């Protein structure tokens, strides 16, 4: 069987191709492992991976079609056994991707929703998702996790399958590798399925998607140069790079904004046109909440017309963002060969796809036809990704088309969306904090109930032995009575005429009382070893142990 064409050969900047294990900030990573990767030969698994890749993208495309991503769109690439390229597996064929979400956490949780949806639609696969913080799904459900689970032993344990979160139990796999966990979840899913409380917290976090993703989009009416309007008309998603260019500006890129050589050719004689721009709420906030002086060459309207000035000011920031982004990328030569068919074909040749066959031979033509069909299918879903990675070339293509200011005149431009959400964020923050506080209170109440139940159980055990209820004050009285006795330089002395009954001690009763103190103070955890991994054997525990032995030693002195 011929080798499948390797996907995404032009993404040399992908984190999965880096040698280092250091993860970039504000980036979510994900990997999808079909069961065929575990049960089939590498060749069969890699072949089926192509079909699964397109099926998943086609299934998820209705959710992502009109979404504006903060930095880069959701995408998947193929990692096959002959050319492993993903940090999470060095030999299992799988799909993988990464997405930088920056300041927009909505992007990260939208990705989580998409992955849960993919696992629900395709039941014979398992999904991993993590970010710079590690297993962030566990962080979300921190108050509901089993006590044995911690960051040190969670690696490879957390997977998504059939729309549920799975945690591979420690008693079944003490130290699993990724393949072990994938096999366990596929074959013993009932055992690995996380508790309902954990499921509820994670699913509640994504329950409002995909509607929440649509709510995250903000429409705003602006006045921009015709060149900017032309670019956004053909490629609305390029607003992401424009806002990024504006928000991440520095002294060097500001020089480009001061001249506006590409997007403001006529200078102050440029006529601004009114258009409606779609962006995420995070992008809108980044534009609105930064003070930025318009370049001298920019044709800003008079402040006396407040509405027109506000629209032009926001449009000016977008135009300057486009200029800075375009000029910087052009200077640094970040375009490469982009996503053209020629670049794709050359990558196939470099990776041995044609297996040394002579061009024009029957087998060569068959492989070439397969590659062309695959490229055409793939391009339907990866166009946005390729265009975002090569914006300079695409902008040049758009601005090479005929256009003028008249193309945008006389059009009905809807008013901007209400942006009160930008100033009412305190309510949302308080709501989120209150929700976390409730989780903490429930967690503490549950913990206290467990302790109370243990105490009642211990008390019941003492009652069953027909012994009076333990009173800690009795031990204190015994100690005080002892230290009141006569002391000399030789130590504590007992009077010769002492009443022997007065210091008689029921040793069995005393030991039971000591044991009761230990149980009440949590010494049973030390004895059982349940919390050793969690580090509960602290200096305080050591102090309690010392006190216990001191009391026992003191008892021996009293009895003696």
PDB file of C-alpha atoms in Angstrom, residues 243-477:
ATOM      1  CA  UNK A 243      -5.933  43.576  15.841  1.00  0.00           C
ATOM      2  CA  UNK A 244      -2.896  41.499  16.793  1.00  0.00           C
ATOM      3  CA  UNK A 245      -0.653  43.879  14.861  1.00  0.00           C
ATOM      4  CA  UNK A 246      -2.180  46.863  16.645  1.00  0.00           C
ATOM      5  CA  UNK A 247      -2.224  45.340  20.119  1.00  0.00           C
ATOM      6  CA  UNK A 248       1.335  43.932  19.973  1.00  0.00           C
ATOM      7  CA  UNK A 249       2.871  47.001  18.341  1.00  0.00           C
ATOM      8  CA  UNK A 250       6.365  48.180  19.275  1.00  0.00           C
ATOM      9  CA  UNK A 251       8.642  51.059  18.332  1.00  0.00           C
ATOM     10  CA  UNK A 252       9.708  49.418  15.067  1.00  0.00           C
ATOM     11  CA  UNK A 253       6.214  48.643  13.805  1.00  0.00           C
ATOM     12  CA  UNK A 254       4.959  52.078  14.890  1.00  0.00           C
ATOM     13  CA  UNK A 255       7.223  53.528  12.195  1.00  0.00           C
ATOM     14  CA  UNK A 256       5.110  51.754   9.596  1.00  0.00           C
ATOM     15  CA  UNK A 257       1.916  53.152  11.089  1.00  0.00           C
ATOM     16  CA  UNK A 258       3.340  56.668  10.956  1.00  0.00           C
ATOM     17  CA  UNK A 259       3.771  56.433   7.168  1.00  0.00           C
ATOM     18  CA  UNK A 260       0.791  54.217   6.189  1.00  0.00           C
ATOM     19  CA  UNK A 261       2.429  53.530   2.814  1.00  0.00           C
ATOM     20  CA  UNK A 262       0.299  50.547   1.823  1.00  0.00           C
ATOM     21  CA  UNK A 263      -3.207  51.091   3.190  1.00  0.00           C
ATOM     22  CA  UNK A 264      -3.377  54.885   2.881  1.00  0.00           C
ATOM     23  CA  UNK A 265      -1.882  55.641  -0.518  1.00  0.00           C
ATOM     24  CA  UNK A 266      -3.582  59.050  -0.878  1.00  0.00           C
ATOM     25  CA  UNK A 267      -2.680  60.217   2.617  1.00  0.00           C
ATOM     26  CA  UNK A 268      -5.014  62.880   3.972  1.00  0.00           C
ATOM     27  CA  UNK A 269      -6.884  62.924   0.670  1.00  0.00           C
ATOM     28  CA  UNK A 270      -8.052  59.347   1.287  1.00  0.00           C
ATOM     29  CA  UNK A 271     -11.809  59.045   1.589  1.00  0.00           C
ATOM     30  CA  UNK A 272     -13.026  56.867   4.451  1.00  0.00           C
ATOM     31  CA  UNK A 273     -15.871  54.444   3.808  1.00  0.00           C
ATOM     32  CA  UNK A 274     -18.327  53.059   6.340  1.00  0.00           C
ATOM     33  CA  UNK A 275     -18.446  49.278   6.795  1.00  0.00           C
ATOM     34  CA  UNK A 276     -19.480  46.748   9.415  1.00  0.00           C
ATOM     35  CA  UNK A 277     -16.685  44.613  10.847  1.00  0.00           C
ATOM     36  CA  UNK A 278     -17.108  41.324  12.692  1.00  0.00           C
ATOM     37  CA  UNK A 279     -14.634  40.561  15.478  1.00  0.00           C
ATOM     38  CA  UNK A 280     -14.482  38.792  18.827  1.00  0.00           C
ATOM     39  CA  UNK A 281     -15.345  40.632  22.010  1.00  0.00           C
ATOM     40  CA  UNK A 282     -11.752  40.301  23.145  1.00  0.00           C
ATOM     41  CA  UNK A 283     -10.549  42.034  19.966  1.00  0.00           C
ATOM     42  CA  UNK A 284     -13.070  44.830  20.416  1.00  0.00           C
ATOM     43  CA  UNK A 285     -11.879  45.378  23.979  1.00  0.00           C
ATOM     44  CA  UNK A 286      -8.244  45.434  22.847  1.00  0.00           C
ATOM     45  CA  UNK A 287      -9.033  48.147  20.302  1.00  0.00           C
ATOM     46  CA  UNK A 288     -11.358  50.303  22.382  1.00  0.00           C
ATOM     47  CA  UNK A 289      -9.470  50.347  25.647  1.00  0.00           C
ATOM     48  CA  UNK A 290      -6.128  51.497  24.241  1.00  0.00           C
ATOM     49  CA  UNK A 291      -5.415  55.158  23.647  1.00  0.00           C
ATOM     50  CA  UNK A 292      -3.737  55.668  20.278  1.00  0.00           C
ATOM     51  CA  UNK A 293      -2.912  58.920  18.508  1.00  0.00           C
ATOM     52  CA  UNK A 294      -3.816  58.932  14.819  1.00  0.00           C
ATOM     53  CA  UNK A 295      -0.844  59.348  12.446  1.00  0.00           C
ATOM     54  CA  UNK A 296      -0.491  62.844  10.997  1.00  0.00           C
ATOM     55  CA  UNK A 297      -1.200  61.522   7.538  1.00  0.00           C
ATOM     56  CA  UNK A 298      -4.506  59.949   8.584  1.00  0.00           C
ATOM     57  CA  UNK A 299      -7.738  61.790   7.556  1.00  0.00           C
ATOM     58  CA  UNK A 300      -9.630  61.911  10.854  1.00  0.00           C
ATOM     59  CA  UNK A 301     -12.989  63.760  10.874  1.00  0.00           C
ATOM     60  CA  UNK A 302     -13.740  66.634  13.220  1.00  0.00           C
ATOM     61  CA  UNK A 303     -14.449  65.845  16.851  1.00  0.00           C
ATOM     62  CA  UNK A 304     -17.589  67.961  16.589  1.00  0.00           C
ATOM     63  CA  UNK A 305     -19.252  65.044  14.821  1.00  0.00           C
ATOM     64  CA  UNK A 306     -18.935  62.641  17.750  1.00  0.00           C
ATOM     65  CA  UNK A 307     -20.526  59.606  16.056  1.00  0.00           C
ATOM     66  CA  UNK A 308     -18.389  59.898  12.928  1.00  0.00           C
ATOM     67  CA  UNK A 309     -15.252  60.494  14.986  1.00  0.00           C
ATOM     68  CA  UNK A 310     -15.807  57.387  17.147  1.00  0.00           C
ATOM     69  CA  UNK A 311     -16.341  55.231  14.044  1.00  0.00           C
ATOM     70  CA  UNK A 312     -13.257  56.708  12.366  1.00  0.00           C
ATOM     71  CA  UNK A 313     -11.094  56.348  15.472  1.00  0.00           C
ATOM     72  CA  UNK A 314     -11.819  52.633  15.749  1.00  0.00           C
ATOM     73  CA  UNK A 315     -11.331  52.239  11.995  1.00  0.00           C
ATOM     74  CA  UNK A 316      -8.005  54.082  12.252  1.00  0.00           C
ATOM     75  CA  UNK A 317      -6.755  51.556  14.811  1.00  0.00           C
ATOM     76  CA  UNK A 318      -7.766  48.699  12.502  1.00  0.00           C
ATOM     77  CA  UNK A 319      -6.079  50.330   9.497  1.00  0.00           C
ATOM     78  CA  UNK A 320      -2.877  50.952  11.452  1.00  0.00           C
ATOM     79  CA  UNK A 321      -2.979  47.350  12.664  1.00  0.00           C
ATOM     80  CA  UNK A 322      -3.180  46.120   9.071  1.00  0.00           C
ATOM     81  CA  UNK A 323      -0.267  48.349   8.050  1.00  0.00           C
ATOM     82  CA  UNK A 324       1.972  47.232  10.914  1.00  0.00           C
ATOM     83  CA  UNK A 325       1.140  43.548  10.473  1.00  0.00           C
ATOM     84  CA  UNK A 326       1.603  43.639   6.689  1.00  0.00           C
ATOM     85  CA  UNK A 327       4.902  45.515   6.682  1.00  0.00           C
ATOM     86  CA  UNK A 328       6.424  43.478   9.502  1.00  0.00           C
ATOM     87  CA  UNK A 329       5.574  40.140   7.914  1.00  0.00           C
ATOM     88  CA  UNK A 330       6.752  41.316   4.535  1.00  0.00           C
ATOM     89  CA  UNK A 331      10.050  42.514   6.014  1.00  0.00           C
ATOM     90  CA  UNK A 332      10.656  39.290   7.911  1.00  0.00           C
ATOM     91  CA  UNK A 333       9.779  37.150   4.903  1.00  0.00           C
ATOM     92  CA  UNK A 334       7.247  35.028   6.751  1.00  0.00           C
ATOM     93  CA  UNK A 335       5.358  34.081   3.606  1.00  0.00           C
ATOM     94  CA  UNK A 336       7.357  31.090   2.438  1.00  0.00           C
ATOM     95  CA  UNK A 337       5.645  29.059  -0.297  1.00  0.00           C
ATOM     96  CA  UNK A 338       2.303  29.086   1.450  1.00  0.00           C
ATOM     97  CA  UNK A 339      -0.256  26.426   0.686  1.00  0.00           C
ATOM     98  CA  UNK A 340      -0.025  26.117  -3.076  1.00  0.00           C
ATOM     99  CA  UNK A 341      -0.308  22.816  -4.883  1.00  0.00           C
ATOM    100  CA  UNK A 342       3.325  23.064  -5.979  1.00  0.00           C
ATOM    101  CA  UNK A 343       4.504  23.377  -2.383  1.00  0.00           C
ATOM    102  CA  UNK A 344       2.338  20.418  -1.420  1.00  0.00           C
ATOM    103  CA  UNK A 345       3.645  18.289  -4.294  1.00  0.00           C
ATOM    104  CA  UNK A 346       7.261  19.146  -3.471  1.00  0.00           C
ATOM    105  CA  UNK A 347       6.717  18.114   0.139  1.00  0.00           C
ATOM    106  CA  UNK A 348       5.389  14.739  -1.029  1.00  0.00           C
ATOM    107  CA  UNK A 349       8.493  14.180  -3.125  1.00  0.00           C
ATOM    108  CA  UNK A 350      10.805  15.121  -0.255  1.00  0.00           C
ATOM    109  CA  UNK A 351       9.053  12.695   2.078  1.00  0.00           C
ATOM    110  CA  UNK A 352       9.253   9.768  -0.346  1.00  0.00           C
ATOM    111  CA  UNK A 353       5.564   9.571  -1.220  1.00  0.00           C
ATOM    112  CA  UNK A 354       6.287   8.470  -4.809  1.00  0.00           C
ATOM    113  CA  UNK A 355       8.749   5.805  -3.604  1.00  0.00           C
ATOM    114  CA  UNK A 356      11.258   6.529  -6.383  1.00  0.00           C
ATOM    115  CA  UNK A 357       8.766   5.773  -9.162  1.00  0.00           C
ATOM    116  CA  UNK A 358       9.441   7.206 -12.607  1.00  0.00           C
ATOM    117  CA  UNK A 359       7.239  10.203 -13.461  1.00  0.00           C
ATOM    118  CA  UNK A 360       4.657   9.145 -16.027  1.00  0.00           C
ATOM    119  CA  UNK A 361       4.529   5.497 -14.963  1.00  0.00           C
ATOM    120  CA  UNK A 362       1.136   3.981 -14.208  1.00  0.00           C
ATOM    121  CA  UNK A 363       1.750   3.699 -10.450  1.00  0.00           C
ATOM    122  CA  UNK A 364       3.171   7.237 -10.340  1.00  0.00           C
ATOM    123  CA  UNK A 365       0.072   8.610 -12.092  1.00  0.00           C
ATOM    124  CA  UNK A 366      -2.186   6.727  -9.666  1.00  0.00           C
ATOM    125  CA  UNK A 367      -0.390   8.166  -6.644  1.00  0.00           C
ATOM    126  CA  UNK A 368      -0.440  11.634  -8.204  1.00  0.00           C
ATOM    127  CA  UNK A 369      -4.205  11.404  -8.766  1.00  0.00           C
ATOM    128  CA  UNK A 370      -4.750  10.330  -5.139  1.00  0.00           C
ATOM    129  CA  UNK A 371      -2.649  13.246  -3.944  1.00  0.00           C
ATOM    130  CA  UNK A 372      -4.600  15.730  -6.095  1.00  0.00           C
ATOM    131  CA  UNK A 373      -7.958  14.448  -4.835  1.00  0.00           C
ATOM    132  CA  UNK A 374      -6.750  14.627  -1.276  1.00  0.00           C
ATOM    133  CA  UNK A 375      -5.402  18.153  -1.772  1.00  0.00           C
ATOM    134  CA  UNK A 376      -8.698  19.363  -3.250  1.00  0.00           C
ATOM    135  CA  UNK A 377     -10.696  17.881  -0.364  1.00  0.00           C
ATOM    136  CA  UNK A 378      -8.320  19.201   2.235  1.00  0.00           C
ATOM    137  CA  UNK A 379      -8.204  22.706   0.777  1.00  0.00           C
ATOM    138  CA  UNK A 380     -11.912  23.180   1.457  1.00  0.00           C
ATOM    139  CA  UNK A 381     -11.183  23.176   5.181  1.00  0.00           C
ATOM    140  CA  UNK A 382      -7.637  24.499   5.410  1.00  0.00           C
ATOM    141  CA  UNK A 383      -8.016  27.604   3.255  1.00  0.00           C
ATOM    142  CA  UNK A 384      -8.492  29.880   6.249  1.00  0.00           C
ATOM    143  CA  UNK A 385      -5.451  28.424   7.986  1.00  0.00           C
ATOM    144  CA  UNK A 386      -3.239  28.818   4.932  1.00  0.00           C
ATOM    145  CA  UNK A 387      -4.463  32.344   4.297  1.00  0.00           C
ATOM    146  CA  UNK A 388      -3.862  33.307   7.935  1.00  0.00           C
ATOM    147  CA  UNK A 389      -0.321  31.940   7.747  1.00  0.00           C
ATOM    148  CA  UNK A 390       0.378  33.808   4.502  1.00  0.00           C
ATOM    149  CA  UNK A 391      -1.586  37.086   4.768  1.00  0.00           C
ATOM    150  CA  UNK A 392       0.795  39.269   2.759  1.00  0.00           C
ATOM    151  CA  UNK A 393       0.345  37.265  -0.414  1.00  0.00           C
ATOM    152  CA  UNK A 394      -3.418  37.133   0.043  1.00  0.00           C
ATOM    153  CA  UNK A 395      -3.664  40.878   0.736  1.00  0.00           C
ATOM    154  CA  UNK A 396      -1.628  41.588  -2.396  1.00  0.00           C
ATOM    155  CA  UNK A 397      -4.016  39.430  -4.411  1.00  0.00           C
ATOM    156  CA  UNK A 398      -7.071  41.231  -3.033  1.00  0.00           C
ATOM    157  CA  UNK A 399      -5.709  44.735  -3.546  1.00  0.00           C
ATOM    158  CA  UNK A 400      -4.687  43.828  -7.100  1.00  0.00           C
ATOM    159  CA  UNK A 401      -8.384  43.490  -7.936  1.00  0.00           C
ATOM    160  CA  UNK A 402     -10.206  46.587  -9.211  1.00  0.00           C
ATOM    161  CA  UNK A 403     -12.042  48.513  -6.470  1.00  0.00           C
ATOM    162  CA  UNK A 404     -12.902  52.068  -5.435  1.00  0.00           C
ATOM    163  CA  UNK A 405     -14.645  54.023  -2.677  1.00  0.00           C
ATOM    164  CA  UNK A 406     -17.847  53.927  -4.717  1.00  0.00           C
ATOM    165  CA  UNK A 407     -18.076  50.158  -4.185  1.00  0.00           C
ATOM    166  CA  UNK A 408     -18.884  50.778  -0.516  1.00  0.00           C
ATOM    167  CA  UNK A 409     -21.180  53.775  -0.826  1.00  0.00           C
ATOM    168  CA  UNK A 410     -24.959  53.562  -0.652  1.00  0.00           C
ATOM    169  CA  UNK A 411     -24.864  50.314   1.318  1.00  0.00           C
ATOM    170  CA  UNK A 412     -26.986  49.744   4.407  1.00  0.00           C
ATOM    171  CA  UNK A 413     -24.579  49.449   7.332  1.00  0.00           C
ATOM    172  CA  UNK A 414     -26.207  48.199  10.546  1.00  0.00           C
ATOM    173  CA  UNK A 415     -25.406  49.997  13.805  1.00  0.00           C
ATOM    174  CA  UNK A 416     -22.793  48.596  16.162  1.00  0.00           C
ATOM    175  CA  UNK A 417     -23.764  45.933  18.668  1.00  0.00           C
ATOM    176  CA  UNK A 418     -24.407  46.999  22.236  1.00  0.00           C
ATOM    177  CA  UNK A 419     -21.094  46.993  24.101  1.00  0.00           C
ATOM    178  CA  UNK A 420     -22.453  47.329  27.636  1.00  0.00           C
ATOM    179  CA  UNK A 421     -20.916  43.917  28.336  1.00  0.00           C
ATOM    180  CA  UNK A 422     -17.533  45.657  28.209  1.00  0.00           C
ATOM    181  CA  UNK A 423     -18.404  47.793  31.209  1.00  0.00           C
ATOM    182  CA  UNK A 424     -20.488  45.272  33.152  1.00  0.00           C
ATOM    183  CA  UNK A 425     -17.701  42.747  33.485  1.00  0.00           C
ATOM    184  CA  UNK A 426     -17.664  43.166  37.247  1.00  0.00           C
ATOM    185  CA  UNK A 427     -21.010  41.382  37.473  1.00  0.00           C
ATOM    186  CA  UNK A 428     -19.704  38.438  35.458  1.00  0.00           C
ATOM    187  CA  UNK A 429     -16.556  38.326  37.581  1.00  0.00           C
ATOM    188  CA  UNK A 430     -18.540  38.370  40.813  1.00  0.00           C
ATOM    189  CA  UNK A 431     -20.787  35.634  39.454  1.00  0.00           C
ATOM    190  CA  UNK A 432     -17.779  33.475  38.566  1.00  0.00           C
ATOM    191  CA  UNK A 433     -16.189  34.092  41.959  1.00  0.00           C
ATOM    192  CA  UNK A 434     -19.451  33.247  43.726  1.00  0.00           C
ATOM    193  CA  UNK A 435     -19.681  30.008  41.794  1.00  0.00           C
ATOM    194  CA  UNK A 436     -16.139  29.071  42.819  1.00  0.00           C
ATOM    195  CA  UNK A 437     -16.910  30.041  46.410  1.00  0.00           C
ATOM    196  CA  UNK A 438     -19.935  27.741  46.409  1.00  0.00           C
ATOM    197  CA  UNK A 439     -17.786  24.906  45.085  1.00  0.00           C
ATOM    198  CA  UNK A 440     -15.250  25.523  47.841  1.00  0.00           C
ATOM    199  CA  UNK A 441     -17.943  25.631  50.534  1.00  0.00           C
ATOM    200  CA  UNK A 442     -19.508  22.408  49.265  1.00  0.00           C
ATOM    201  CA  UNK A 443     -16.080  20.788  49.211  1.00  0.00           C
ATOM    202  CA  UNK A 444     -15.327  21.869  52.783  1.00  0.00           C
ATOM    203  CA  UNK A 445     -18.787  20.842  53.994  1.00  0.00           C
ATOM    204  CA  UNK A 446     -18.343  17.435  52.419  1.00  0.00           C
ATOM    205  CA  UNK A 447     -14.923  17.086  54.047  1.00  0.00           C
ATOM    206  CA  UNK A 448     -16.291  18.094  57.461  1.00  0.00           C
ATOM    207  CA  UNK A 449     -19.179  15.647  57.130  1.00  0.00           C
ATOM    208  CA  UNK A 450     -16.702  12.857  56.469  1.00  0.00           C
ATOM    209  CA  UNK A 451     -14.697  13.818  59.540  1.00  0.00           C
ATOM    210  CA  UNK A 452     -17.849  14.042  61.638  1.00  0.00           C
ATOM    211  CA  UNK A 453     -18.961  10.655  60.391  1.00  0.00           C
ATOM    212  CA  UNK A 454     -15.596   9.184  61.387  1.00  0.00           C
ATOM    213  CA  UNK A 455     -15.806  10.746  64.821  1.00  0.00           C
ATOM    214  CA  UNK A 456     -19.303   9.386  65.345  1.00  0.00           C
ATOM    215  CA  UNK A 457     -18.151   5.982  64.194  1.00  0.00           C
ATOM    216  CA  UNK A 458     -15.212   6.091  66.605  1.00  0.00           C
ATOM    217  CA  UNK A 459     -17.491   7.172  69.456  1.00  0.00           C
ATOM    218  CA  UNK A 460     -19.839   4.337  68.625  1.00  0.00           C
ATOM    219  CA  UNK A 461     -17.008   1.846  68.784  1.00  0.00           C
ATOM    220  CA  UNK A 462     -16.040   3.094  72.244  1.00  0.00           C
ATOM    221  CA  UNK A 463     -19.654   2.887  73.406  1.00  0.00           C
ATOM    222  CA  UNK A 464     -19.894  -0.687  72.205  1.00  0.00           C
ATOM    223  CA  UNK A 465     -17.125  -1.588  74.655  1.00  0.00           C
ATOM    224  CA  UNK A 466     -19.284  -0.313  77.592  1.00  0.00           C
ATOM    225  CA  UNK A 467     -16.731   2.363  78.388  1.00  0.00           C
ATOM    226  CA  UNK A 468     -17.814   5.823  79.495  1.00  0.00           C
ATOM    227  CA  UNK A 469     -17.580   8.536  76.826  1.00  0.00           C
ATOM    228  CA  UNK A 470     -14.066   9.897  76.605  1.00  0.00           C
ATOM    229  CA  UNK A 471     -13.522  13.292  78.215  1.00  0.00           C
ATOM    230  CA  UNK A 472     -10.211  14.958  77.265  1.00  0.00           C
ATOM    231  CA  UNK A 473     -10.350  17.043  80.443  1.00  0.00           C
ATOM    232  CA  UNK A 474      -9.780  13.893  82.522  1.00  0.00           C
ATOM    233  CA  UNK A 475      -6.262  13.555  81.114  1.00  0.00           C
ATOM    234  CA  UNK A 476      -5.594  17.199  81.869  1.00  0.00           C
ATOM    235  CA  UNK A 477      -6.768  16.717  85.473  1.00  0.00           C
TER     236      UNK A 477
END
